[in-house]
Structures are given as C-alpha cells and as structure tokens.
Amino acid sequence: MIITAEHIQSSNKPQEIAHARAFNFLAENLDKKGLNVDLLIRQLQELQIAIPSWALGTGGTRFGRFSGGGEPATLIQKIQDVGLLHALNRSSNAISLHIPWDIPEDYDQIGQAAAAVEIGFDAVNSNTFQDQAQQKHSYKFGSLANSDEAARELAIAHNIEVIEIGKKLGSKALTVWLADGSSFPGQQSFRKSLQHTFESLQKIYQRLPSDWQMLIEYKPYEPYFYSTVIPDWGTSFLLANKLGEKARTLVDLGHHLPNTNIEQIVATLMTEGKLGGFHFNDSKYGDDDLTVGSIKPYQLFLIFNELVAGFSETKNPKPAWMIDASHNLKDPLEDLLQSVEAIKLAYAQALIVDRKALAYAQETRDLAMAQGLLQDAFRTDLRPLLQESVRQSGGAISPIGTYRELRVRETLIRERGKDSKSSGL
C-alpha cells in the first residue's frame, strides 16, 4: 500500500478550518510570550524519530503473542510500513534494523525500497541475547561477558558483522545491549565479567568506522535477576569513557528501576558529552515497553526539558532518537504514531519553557516560580502547533484519523493475509 499526497490532502481538507482556528489562537498566545512560532515549527520538523524493525509487528510476552494480521513478513514490507508512518506524520524518516532478524539479502533492492518511501537507515542493533540456528557456542551464560572465550569471540564476530551490514546500508551507529548477567549469588565473578565485557567491546570498537558511534545500553535486570553486567548508566558511562570518543551511553526509558530520576541522568551525560541516544517507551513497573507518554507524560517532558537546556549549555553531539516498544495489544502502526506524537509534543513543551526566568528562579531559590514555569509549559496544549508542523511538511493533520480513514490495516491484511506475522519475532 502507498499513501499519496492526494490521500493526505483529501483527508486534511475537512479539518482545515477547525485546525486553522485552533492553531491561530495558539500562535497568537505564543507570540505574546515572545516565542517565534515559525522557528518552533522548524525545530519540530527537524526532529525525526527512527522506527525499529522489530516494532512493526505484534510483540508479546513469555505468556503469548497475539498477531493482528497484515504484519510485515519481509524486510521490504517493514520498510514499506515505516514509509506509511512517515507519509502520515513526516516524522519517521529512518528504520533501525535488528540483526540477525533483518539481514538484507539484496542490498540494492533494499536501498531502492527505502529510497522509494524516503526512508534511511538508523543505528543497527546486534543480538547476543539468544542463540541462532546451528550456533557453535551458546549465549545461555552470557556473550561478551561469558567465561568461555569461544563464546565471547563468537559475540565479538557477530557485532563486527553487524557493523559491516550497517556500512552497506549507510548506518552510522552500532547499538549494543547485553543480556549478560547472573541469577544467583556466586554464579559469576562481577569483576571478571565486567573486564571480559570491556575487552570484548574494545575489539568491536576498533572496527568502528571513523564516523560511527557505539551506543551502549544498560538495564538493571531481566533476563537475569541477581546481577546484570551493565546494570546502570554509570557502568555504561564508565565503559564508554574507557573505550573512547566514539562510544556513548544509550538511555532506554524502560531500563530503570521505578521512580529513577532519568532527567538527571540525561543532564549528567550531556554535561560529559556522553549521551548517545534514546530508546523511547513508557512503563509502570519495569521494561514494560508501552506507548511513549501513556503512563508518565510529565517525566517525558522533564527529560526533554534537560535535553533542550543541554543543547545550548553543553557540547554533547546530537543524540540518536528511536522508539523501542512492544505492541502487544494495539495495532503496531497506530501505537507508533501515538509514540512519535508524544515525543514531539514533549519536545515542543520543552521548547517553550522560559529559560531566562527559570534560571533566575533557580539562582534566587524561588521554588514556586521554578515549578510554575515548568508546569505552565507542560500544561500548554501544543497539539495544534505539532499538527501545523506536520501539515506544512505534507503530512496528515490527524495521522491516526487518516490511517483509519484510509483503512490501512484492512488493506495490509488484504494484501498480506490475516495470518501474516512479522519476521524475526
């Protein structure tokens, strides 16, 4: 299925008058506050959120998976689905591949498919948390941290292979998430496991092209429940510092214990120039991988508040932006549209914070004023601004509304079949 400019224009037309009224009212109020509305729109348009190849189908838990039909069974179909999202929201211009779930067979064909829907390739993601068919050495007891040198070398070789695949696609980053850890006291040596991990990462780092980054994720628990080799941002930061300039920390919002102050982590990493990117999702208890902004929208805003401040106050490079969610119940494409909207809305709210007034309130210890400034920005309904930025880019005023009006899921089921399941999962 292809969503054309004519489809978008036809869907937008009945909404244009109401949208213009809402946007003009908001724009007038923002202008009175001294905010440059045209600049805000450009900033929102420039924020592009990569879509992970594994999120385009129904996810699941260890208790089961309930596919919804019409899912992308091939890499080309996944690229086409990201193209559908980008046609609707003009905010998702890249796909992030998971290897080996999505190894291209014909790079020219894949490149042409991506170019046809204006999609590029974001970070490539390695997988050493599960054994593949006929794998010589198992990752059951770890990969880069494994006490078995042969297993470590296998994991190293895999990551290097992923880099080579990414180079052919035009990617510029390798994301490394390790499941390595232990479930019982005494199962492994903390120090040896960390040292094995560093030495393994070092070998991978040496194979990075000069214009690439290594993004190191962390996670406090799961699939192991006593210890994880890279359990927190501090360990990731330590490894990134030891590896060199091209290594940075990747922050997955769900990879924290409940009530962790993620915004402070973001501020600290940016101060050190080591914030590499994000995996956006939301959670109530752990790595729930829920729709971004569905549970803690204020926390998402506070994270972006630190990001916007950091853009001007630090020399941290532009982070990589990507969603990492598991769509167990909702239509995956609708869920992704909601997530991208939530991310961009939080960014817009952070952009309108009165930075000078906030700095003054902080310096004079005016707590009520500082809180009020942040909450005033958060409570401002900026949806018309976001909709206008999408409309001016050629997207739909209401991406999900247009998605449903065009009966995209029904069309995909008709084209691919109701039993089509996303590859890799």
Tab-separated table of C-alpha atoms in Angstrom:
chain	number	residue	atom	x	y	z
A	1	MET	CA	0.000	0.000	0.000
A	2	ILE	CA	1.133	3.547	-0.773
A	3	ILE	CA	-0.224	6.695	0.876
A	4	THR	CA	-0.049	9.522	-1.657
A	5	ALA	CA	-0.062	13.303	-1.255
A	6	GLU	CA	-3.592	13.239	-2.685
A	7	HIS	CA	-4.700	10.882	0.103
A	8	ILE	CA	-3.274	13.276	2.694
A	9	GLN	CA	-4.789	16.384	1.135
A	10	SER	CA	-8.192	14.756	0.849
A	11	SER	CA	-8.112	13.688	4.492
A	12	ASN	CA	-6.876	17.094	5.682
A	13	LYS	CA	-9.442	19.181	3.808
A	14	PRO	CA	-12.450	18.680	6.149
A	15	GLN	CA	-10.223	19.514	9.154
A	16	GLU	CA	-8.504	22.614	7.794
A	17	ILE	CA	-10.906	25.278	9.112
A	18	ALA	CA	-11.048	23.901	12.666
A	19	HIS	CA	-7.298	23.324	12.673
A	20	ALA	CA	-6.527	26.835	11.415
A	21	ARG	CA	-8.738	28.326	14.125
A	22	ALA	CA	-7.008	26.340	16.883
A	23	PHE	CA	-3.511	26.982	15.510
A	24	ASN	CA	-4.002	30.716	15.013
A	25	PHE	CA	-5.315	31.086	18.560
A	26	LEU	CA	-2.301	29.218	19.958
A	27	ALA	CA	0.159	31.048	17.715
A	28	GLU	CA	-1.160	34.410	18.900
A	29	ASN	CA	-0.684	33.417	22.542
A	30	LEU	CA	2.810	32.066	21.906
A	31	ASP	CA	3.727	35.247	20.051
A	32	LYS	CA	2.594	37.327	23.026
A	33	LYS	CA	5.091	35.370	25.134
A	34	GLY	CA	7.875	36.340	22.747
A	35	LEU	CA	8.139	32.913	21.119
A	36	ASN	CA	8.978	32.568	17.416
A	37	VAL	CA	6.279	30.247	16.094
A	38	ASP	CA	7.968	29.702	12.726
A	39	LEU	CA	11.166	28.668	14.492
A	40	LEU	CA	9.248	26.263	16.737
A	41	ILE	CA	7.687	24.654	13.679
A	42	ARG	CA	11.086	24.209	12.017
A	43	GLN	CA	12.530	22.685	15.180
A	44	LEU	CA	9.660	20.200	15.380
A	45	GLN	CA	10.039	19.303	11.713
A	46	GLU	CA	13.747	18.603	12.183
A	47	LEU	CA	13.124	16.079	14.975
A	48	GLN	CA	12.909	12.692	13.274
A	49	ILE	CA	12.296	9.505	15.265
A	50	ALA	CA	13.655	6.215	13.913
A	51	ILE	CA	11.347	3.210	13.892
A	52	PRO	CA	12.784	-0.177	14.962
A	53	SER	CA	12.211	-3.035	12.553
A	54	TRP	CA	11.004	-5.292	15.379
A	55	ALA	CA	8.218	-2.925	16.463
A	56	LEU	CA	6.216	-3.130	13.231
A	57	GLY	CA	4.522	-6.368	14.228
A	58	THR	CA	2.682	-7.528	17.303
A	59	GLY	CA	5.036	-8.125	20.197
A	60	GLY	CA	4.182	-10.316	23.122
A	61	THR	CA	5.348	-11.641	26.427
A	62	ARG	CA	6.596	-15.029	27.563
A	63	PHE	CA	2.912	-15.891	28.057
A	64	GLY	CA	1.972	-15.468	24.410
A	65	ARG	CA	1.734	-13.381	21.294
A	66	PHE	CA	-1.488	-12.423	19.531
A	67	SER	CA	-0.804	-11.267	15.983
A	68	GLY	CA	-3.259	-8.903	14.343
A	69	GLY	CA	-2.837	-9.762	10.678
A	70	GLY	CA	-1.245	-7.934	7.782
A	71	GLU	CA	2.113	-7.783	9.554
A	72	PRO	CA	5.304	-7.301	7.531
A	73	ALA	CA	6.779	-10.723	6.792
A	74	THR	CA	9.851	-9.402	4.967
A	75	LEU	CA	12.347	-6.595	5.424
A	76	ILE	CA	10.983	-4.795	2.370
A	77	GLN	CA	7.495	-4.892	3.866
A	78	LYS	CA	8.878	-3.463	7.118
A	79	ILE	CA	10.494	-0.615	5.192
A	80	GLN	CA	7.209	-0.017	3.399
A	81	ASP	CA	5.379	0.154	6.738
A	82	VAL	CA	7.808	2.782	8.014
A	83	GLY	CA	7.124	4.593	4.753
A	84	LEU	CA	3.416	4.575	5.617
A	85	LEU	CA	4.158	6.087	9.028
A	86	HIS	CA	6.416	8.746	7.526
A	87	ALA	CA	3.843	9.629	4.871
A	88	LEU	CA	1.334	10.251	7.663
A	89	ASN	CA	3.464	12.096	10.233
A	90	ARG	CA	6.540	13.257	8.259
A	91	SER	CA	8.481	12.498	11.435
A	92	SER	CA	9.797	8.947	11.000
A	93	ASN	CA	12.338	9.018	8.178
A	94	ALA	CA	14.539	6.093	9.239
A	95	ILE	CA	14.365	2.434	10.202
A	96	SER	CA	16.658	0.775	12.741
A	97	LEU	CA	17.441	-2.840	11.870
A	98	HIS	CA	17.899	-5.694	14.306
A	99	ILE	CA	20.465	-8.251	13.187
A	100	PRO	CA	20.099	-11.200	12.569
A	101	TRP	CA	16.317	-10.772	12.482
A	102	ASP	CA	16.560	-8.456	9.490
A	103	ILE	CA	19.670	-9.243	7.463
A	104	PRO	CA	19.307	-7.823	3.930
A	105	GLU	CA	19.656	-10.392	1.164
A	106	ASP	CA	19.889	-7.896	-1.707
A	107	TYR	CA	21.320	-4.545	-0.610
A	108	ASP	CA	20.467	-2.786	-3.880
A	109	GLN	CA	16.859	-3.939	-3.645
A	110	ILE	CA	16.631	-2.874	-0.002
A	111	GLY	CA	18.168	0.511	-0.791
A	112	GLN	CA	15.733	1.086	-3.632
A	113	ALA	CA	12.764	0.103	-1.445
A	114	ALA	CA	13.884	2.566	1.232
A	115	ALA	CA	14.510	5.380	-1.261
A	116	ALA	CA	11.054	4.850	-2.772
A	117	VAL	CA	9.425	5.767	0.555
A	118	GLU	CA	12.036	8.378	1.616
A	119	ILE	CA	13.461	6.207	4.385
A	120	GLY	CA	17.078	5.957	5.575
A	121	PHE	CA	18.814	3.549	7.950
A	122	ASP	CA	19.464	4.472	11.576
A	123	ALA	CA	21.608	2.536	14.089
A	124	VAL	CA	21.997	-1.208	13.566
A	125	ASN	CA	21.360	-3.414	16.600
A	126	SER	CA	23.256	-6.601	17.436
A	127	ASN	CA	21.669	-9.622	19.110
A	128	THR	CA	23.661	-11.743	21.531
A	129	PHE	CA	20.775	-12.489	23.869
A	130	GLN	CA	19.544	-15.580	22.035
A	131	ASP	CA	21.189	-18.465	20.191
A	132	GLN	CA	20.719	-18.711	16.439
A	133	ALA	CA	20.243	-21.894	14.405
A	134	GLN	CA	23.373	-24.094	14.353
A	135	GLN	CA	25.282	-21.655	16.552
A	136	LYS	CA	28.558	-23.264	17.678
A	137	HIS	CA	28.706	-21.748	21.160
A	138	SER	CA	25.753	-20.786	23.359
A	139	TYR	CA	24.942	-17.416	24.916
A	140	LYS	CA	22.996	-19.124	27.707
A	141	PHE	CA	25.574	-17.933	30.246
A	142	GLY	CA	26.463	-14.673	28.539
A	143	SER	CA	28.037	-13.317	25.377
A	144	LEU	CA	30.685	-10.584	25.657
A	145	ALA	CA	30.979	-11.357	29.388
A	146	ASN	CA	30.933	-15.133	29.079
A	147	SER	CA	33.657	-17.024	30.952
A	148	ASP	CA	34.045	-19.132	27.793
A	149	GLU	CA	36.426	-17.315	25.448
A	150	ALA	CA	34.963	-19.068	22.405
A	151	ALA	CA	31.500	-17.697	23.190
A	152	ARG	CA	32.965	-14.214	23.644
A	153	GLU	CA	34.779	-14.392	20.315
A	154	LEU	CA	31.564	-15.510	18.613
A	155	ALA	CA	29.721	-12.497	20.046
A	156	ILE	CA	32.534	-10.171	19.016
A	157	ALA	CA	32.460	-11.544	15.470
A	158	HIS	CA	28.687	-11.050	15.335
A	159	ASN	CA	28.954	-7.382	16.336
A	160	ILE	CA	31.651	-6.819	13.713
A	161	GLU	CA	29.395	-8.477	11.129
A	162	VAL	CA	26.589	-6.102	12.146
A	163	ILE	CA	28.905	-3.142	11.578
A	164	GLU	CA	29.701	-4.427	8.079
A	165	ILE	CA	25.990	-4.783	7.321
A	166	GLY	CA	25.360	-1.265	8.606
A	167	LYS	CA	28.134	0.166	6.420
A	168	LYS	CA	26.440	-1.239	3.319
A	169	LEU	CA	23.147	0.364	4.363
A	170	GLY	CA	24.529	3.773	5.271
A	171	SER	CA	24.030	3.452	9.028
A	172	LYS	CA	26.319	5.402	11.345
A	173	ALA	CA	25.957	3.635	14.703
A	174	LEU	CA	26.025	0.247	16.402
A	175	THR	CA	23.743	-0.296	19.384
A	176	VAL	CA	24.926	-2.901	21.895
A	177	TRP	CA	22.554	-4.254	24.532
A	178	LEU	CA	23.819	-7.169	26.592
A	179	ALA	CA	21.572	-9.552	28.475
A	180	ASP	CA	24.680	-10.860	30.255
A	181	GLY	CA	24.341	-11.302	33.993
A	182	SER	CA	23.523	-13.844	36.699
A	183	SER	CA	20.524	-15.074	38.619
A	184	PHE	CA	22.279	-16.495	41.676
A	185	PRO	CA	24.913	-15.197	44.114
A	186	GLY	CA	28.284	-16.721	43.330
A	187	GLN	CA	27.284	-17.649	39.783
A	188	GLN	CA	29.961	-15.407	38.269
A	189	SER	CA	32.709	-13.005	39.230
A	190	PHE	CA	31.482	-9.412	38.958
A	191	ARG	CA	34.959	-8.105	38.203
A	192	LYS	CA	35.904	-10.747	35.639
A	193	SER	CA	32.554	-10.381	33.855
A	194	LEU	CA	32.978	-6.622	33.568
A	195	GLN	CA	36.570	-6.983	32.402
A	196	HIS	CA	35.571	-9.554	29.771
A	197	THR	CA	32.875	-7.145	28.584
A	198	PHE	CA	35.287	-4.231	28.284
A	199	GLU	CA	37.907	-6.257	26.440
A	200	SER	CA	35.259	-7.601	24.057
A	201	LEU	CA	33.820	-4.141	23.420
A	202	GLN	CA	37.342	-2.886	22.789
A	203	LYS	CA	37.782	-5.353	19.925
A	204	ILE	CA	34.451	-4.281	18.443
A	205	TYR	CA	35.228	-0.587	18.931
A	206	GLN	CA	38.439	-0.954	16.960
A	207	ARG	CA	36.386	-1.993	13.921
A	208	LEU	CA	34.095	1.046	14.010
A	209	PRO	CA	34.435	3.383	11.017
A	210	SER	CA	35.733	6.839	11.908
A	211	ASP	CA	32.302	8.470	11.529
A	212	TRP	CA	30.405	5.855	13.562
A	213	GLN	CA	29.279	5.663	17.180
A	214	MET	CA	28.948	2.737	19.566
A	215	LEU	CA	25.828	3.157	21.703
A	216	ILE	CA	25.990	1.144	24.932
A	217	GLU	CA	22.688	0.311	26.622
A	218	TYR	CA	22.183	-0.622	30.248
A	219	LYS	CA	19.458	-2.460	32.147
A	220	PRO	CA	19.166	-3.289	35.872
A	221	TYR	CA	17.568	-6.729	35.490
A	222	GLU	CA	15.985	-9.178	33.033
A	223	PRO	CA	16.553	-11.750	31.715
A	224	TYR	CA	18.821	-12.272	34.742
A	225	PHE	CA	17.568	-11.289	38.180
A	226	TYR	CA	20.542	-11.145	40.547
A	227	SER	CA	23.019	-9.097	38.537
A	228	THR	CA	23.453	-7.551	35.114
A	229	VAL	CA	26.926	-6.793	33.764
A	230	ILE	CA	25.868	-3.315	32.553
A	231	PRO	CA	23.113	-2.554	35.094
A	232	ASP	CA	23.064	1.246	35.074
A	233	TRP	CA	24.111	4.429	33.307
A	234	GLY	CA	27.255	4.680	35.415
A	235	THR	CA	28.614	1.361	34.171
A	236	SER	CA	27.738	2.233	30.578
A	237	PHE	CA	29.395	5.637	31.033
A	238	LEU	CA	32.485	4.002	32.529
A	239	LEU	CA	32.816	1.643	29.554
A	240	ALA	CA	32.166	4.421	27.027
A	241	ASN	CA	34.822	6.614	28.645
A	242	LYS	CA	37.386	3.810	28.605
A	243	LEU	CA	36.615	2.911	25.001
A	244	GLY	CA	36.988	6.385	23.539
A	245	GLU	CA	35.335	9.341	21.816
A	246	LYS	CA	33.102	7.238	19.544
A	247	ALA	CA	31.420	5.366	22.423
A	248	ARG	CA	28.435	6.807	24.275
A	249	THR	CA	25.594	5.779	26.567
A	250	LEU	CA	22.166	4.950	25.192
A	251	VAL	CA	19.220	5.632	27.516
A	252	ASP	CA	16.234	3.296	27.232
A	253	LEU	CA	13.452	4.828	29.329
A	254	GLY	CA	12.224	1.388	30.456
A	255	HIS	CA	15.651	0.234	31.601
A	256	HIS	CA	15.448	1.809	35.035
A	257	LEU	CA	14.115	0.861	38.434
A	258	PRO	CA	10.791	2.530	39.328
A	259	ASN	CA	10.973	6.272	40.017
A	260	THR	CA	14.558	6.666	38.804
A	261	ASN	CA	15.360	10.305	38.021
A	262	ILE	CA	16.054	9.787	34.304
A	263	GLU	CA	16.149	13.511	33.576
A	264	GLN	CA	19.090	13.920	35.951
A	265	ILE	CA	20.901	11.062	34.210
A	266	VAL	CA	20.337	12.824	30.881
A	267	ALA	CA	21.693	16.106	32.256
A	268	THR	CA	24.806	14.418	33.662
A	269	LEU	CA	25.577	12.506	30.475
A	270	MET	CA	25.157	15.621	28.351
A	271	THR	CA	27.491	17.552	30.654
A	272	GLU	CA	30.139	14.914	29.953
A	273	GLY	CA	29.343	14.749	26.229
A	274	LYS	CA	28.430	11.085	26.526
A	275	LEU	CA	24.687	10.956	25.791
A	276	GLY	CA	24.494	8.905	22.616
A	277	GLY	CA	20.792	8.409	22.125
A	278	PHE	CA	17.422	7.182	23.325
A	279	HIS	CA	15.123	4.224	23.091
A	280	PHE	CA	11.740	5.758	23.849
A	281	ASN	CA	8.910	3.838	25.534
A	282	ASP	CA	6.936	4.044	28.769
A	283	SER	CA	6.499	1.841	31.809
A	284	LYS	CA	4.709	1.383	35.096
A	285	TYR	CA	6.898	-1.252	36.723
A	286	GLY	CA	9.907	-2.218	34.594
A	287	ASP	CA	10.789	-2.723	30.948
A	288	ASP	CA	7.116	-2.660	30.022
A	289	ASP	CA	7.733	-1.203	26.506
A	290	LEU	CA	4.436	0.661	26.473
A	291	THR	CA	3.371	3.537	24.218
A	292	VAL	CA	5.556	6.588	24.828
A	293	GLY	CA	3.841	9.085	27.118
A	294	SER	CA	0.983	6.740	28.024
A	295	ILE	CA	1.979	6.434	31.702
A	296	LYS	CA	4.399	9.244	32.613
A	297	PRO	CA	3.997	12.177	30.223
A	298	TYR	CA	5.376	14.677	32.760
A	299	GLN	CA	8.578	12.677	33.150
A	300	LEU	CA	8.950	12.649	29.366
A	301	PHE	CA	8.595	16.433	29.355
A	302	LEU	CA	11.185	16.792	32.139
A	303	ILE	CA	13.612	14.660	30.131
A	304	PHE	CA	13.156	16.916	27.120
A	305	ASN	CA	13.486	19.944	29.355
A	306	GLU	CA	17.009	18.776	30.214
A	307	LEU	CA	17.710	17.921	26.583
A	308	VAL	CA	16.729	21.375	25.337
A	309	ALA	CA	18.815	23.012	28.070
A	310	GLY	CA	21.709	20.718	27.232
A	311	PHE	CA	21.602	21.582	23.533
A	312	SER	CA	22.683	25.134	24.378
A	313	GLU	CA	24.688	24.541	27.552
A	314	THR	CA	26.828	21.530	26.561
A	315	LYS	CA	28.807	20.275	23.587
A	316	ASN	CA	27.069	16.909	23.535
A	317	PRO	CA	26.561	15.730	19.929
A	318	LYS	CA	23.057	15.337	18.562
A	319	PRO	CA	21.592	12.156	20.100
A	320	ALA	CA	20.075	9.309	18.127
A	321	TRP	CA	16.301	9.092	18.566
A	322	MET	CA	14.470	5.783	18.343
A	323	ILE	CA	11.385	4.075	19.696
A	324	ASP	CA	11.774	0.691	21.396
A	325	ALA	CA	8.368	-0.667	22.295
A	326	SER	CA	6.404	-3.898	22.189
A	327	HIS	CA	2.906	-3.548	20.802
A	328	ASN	CA	1.092	-6.451	22.412
A	329	LEU	CA	-2.480	-5.204	22.275
A	330	LYS	CA	-2.779	-2.224	19.911
A	331	ASP	CA	-2.282	-2.024	16.178
A	332	PRO	CA	1.516	-1.569	15.999
A	333	LEU	CA	1.335	1.241	13.440
A	334	GLU	CA	-1.235	3.185	15.454
A	335	ASP	CA	0.874	2.687	18.571
A	336	LEU	CA	3.967	4.020	16.778
A	337	LEU	CA	2.056	7.056	15.514
A	338	GLN	CA	0.960	7.804	19.079
A	339	SER	CA	4.505	7.385	20.393
A	340	VAL	CA	6.059	9.736	17.845
A	341	GLU	CA	3.382	12.335	18.584
A	342	ALA	CA	4.050	12.078	22.337
A	343	ILE	CA	7.805	12.508	21.832
A	344	LYS	CA	7.395	15.568	19.637
A	345	LEU	CA	4.786	17.073	21.947
A	346	ALA	CA	7.156	16.762	24.921
A	347	TYR	CA	9.884	18.397	22.820
A	348	ALA	CA	7.543	21.253	21.883
A	349	GLN	CA	6.614	21.805	25.532
A	350	ALA	CA	10.284	21.924	26.496
A	351	LEU	CA	10.991	24.444	23.723
A	352	ILE	CA	8.543	26.990	25.187
A	353	VAL	CA	9.972	26.949	28.729
A	354	ASP	CA	11.091	30.456	29.664
A	355	ARG	CA	14.794	29.665	30.147
A	356	LYS	CA	15.799	33.093	31.460
A	357	ALA	CA	13.009	33.173	34.010
A	358	LEU	CA	13.794	29.595	35.076
A	359	ALA	CA	17.492	30.393	35.529
A	360	TYR	CA	16.574	33.446	37.633
A	361	ALA	CA	14.176	31.395	39.760
A	362	GLN	CA	16.897	28.807	40.334
A	363	GLU	CA	19.505	31.413	41.238
A	364	THR	CA	17.163	33.198	43.661
A	365	ARG	CA	15.858	29.908	45.082
A	366	ASP	CA	12.271	30.762	44.093
A	367	LEU	CA	10.939	27.219	44.190
A	368	ALA	CA	7.312	28.067	43.471
A	369	MET	CA	8.265	30.112	40.418
A	370	ALA	CA	10.575	27.374	39.068
A	371	GLN	CA	7.883	24.732	39.432
A	372	GLY	CA	5.273	27.034	37.941
A	373	LEU	CA	7.365	27.798	34.859
A	374	LEU	CA	7.812	24.111	34.067
A	375	GLN	CA	4.205	23.202	34.711
A	376	ASP	CA	2.942	26.162	32.689
A	377	ALA	CA	4.841	24.851	29.652
A	378	PHE	CA	3.722	21.278	30.276
A	379	ARG	CA	0.056	22.273	30.608
A	380	THR	CA	0.032	24.350	27.431
A	381	ASP	CA	-1.875	22.472	24.730
A	382	LEU	CA	0.614	22.495	21.860
A	383	ARG	CA	-1.121	19.893	19.739
A	384	PRO	CA	-2.197	22.487	17.133
A	385	LEU	CA	1.457	23.550	16.801
A	386	LEU	CA	2.558	19.969	16.243
A	387	GLN	CA	-0.270	19.392	13.771
A	388	GLU	CA	0.715	22.517	11.842
A	389	SER	CA	4.344	21.391	11.664
A	390	VAL	CA	3.205	18.066	10.197
A	391	ARG	CA	0.736	19.732	7.812
A	392	GLN	CA	3.390	22.102	6.488
A	393	SER	CA	5.656	19.095	5.898
A	394	GLY	CA	2.987	17.402	3.798
A	395	GLY	CA	1.651	15.086	6.481
A	396	ALA	CA	-1.763	14.447	7.966
A	397	ILE	CA	-3.302	16.846	10.490
A	398	SER	CA	-4.568	13.745	12.288
A	399	PRO	CA	-2.226	10.857	11.417
A	400	ILE	CA	-4.255	8.164	13.185
A	401	GLY	CA	-7.517	9.615	11.844
A	402	THR	CA	-6.165	9.449	8.307
A	403	TYR	CA	-4.735	5.968	8.947
A	404	ARG	CA	-8.186	4.738	9.911
A	405	GLU	CA	-9.970	6.693	7.191
A	406	LEU	CA	-7.733	5.045	4.573
A	407	ARG	CA	-8.311	1.663	6.215
A	408	VAL	CA	-4.599	0.956	6.173
A	409	ARG	CA	-4.670	-2.130	8.393
A	410	GLU	CA	-7.540	-3.656	6.450
A	411	THR	CA	-5.650	-3.041	3.209
A	412	LEU	CA	-2.485	-4.638	4.599
A	413	ILE	CA	-4.468	-7.694	5.703
A	414	ARG	CA	-5.971	-7.964	2.232
A	415	GLU	CA	-2.528	-7.645	0.601
A	416	ARG	CA	-0.534	-9.848	3.000
A	417	GLY	CA	-3.137	-12.084	4.601
A	418	LYS	CA	-4.663	-12.231	8.055
A	419	ASP	CA	-2.067	-14.786	9.187
A	420	SER	CA	0.976	-12.765	8.112
A	421	LYS	CA	3.353	-12.382	11.052
A	422	SER	CA	6.260	-10.005	11.469
A	423	SER	CA	9.582	-11.642	10.695
A	424	GLY	CA	12.208	-12.021	13.382
A	425	LEU	CA	9.978	-12.036	16.442
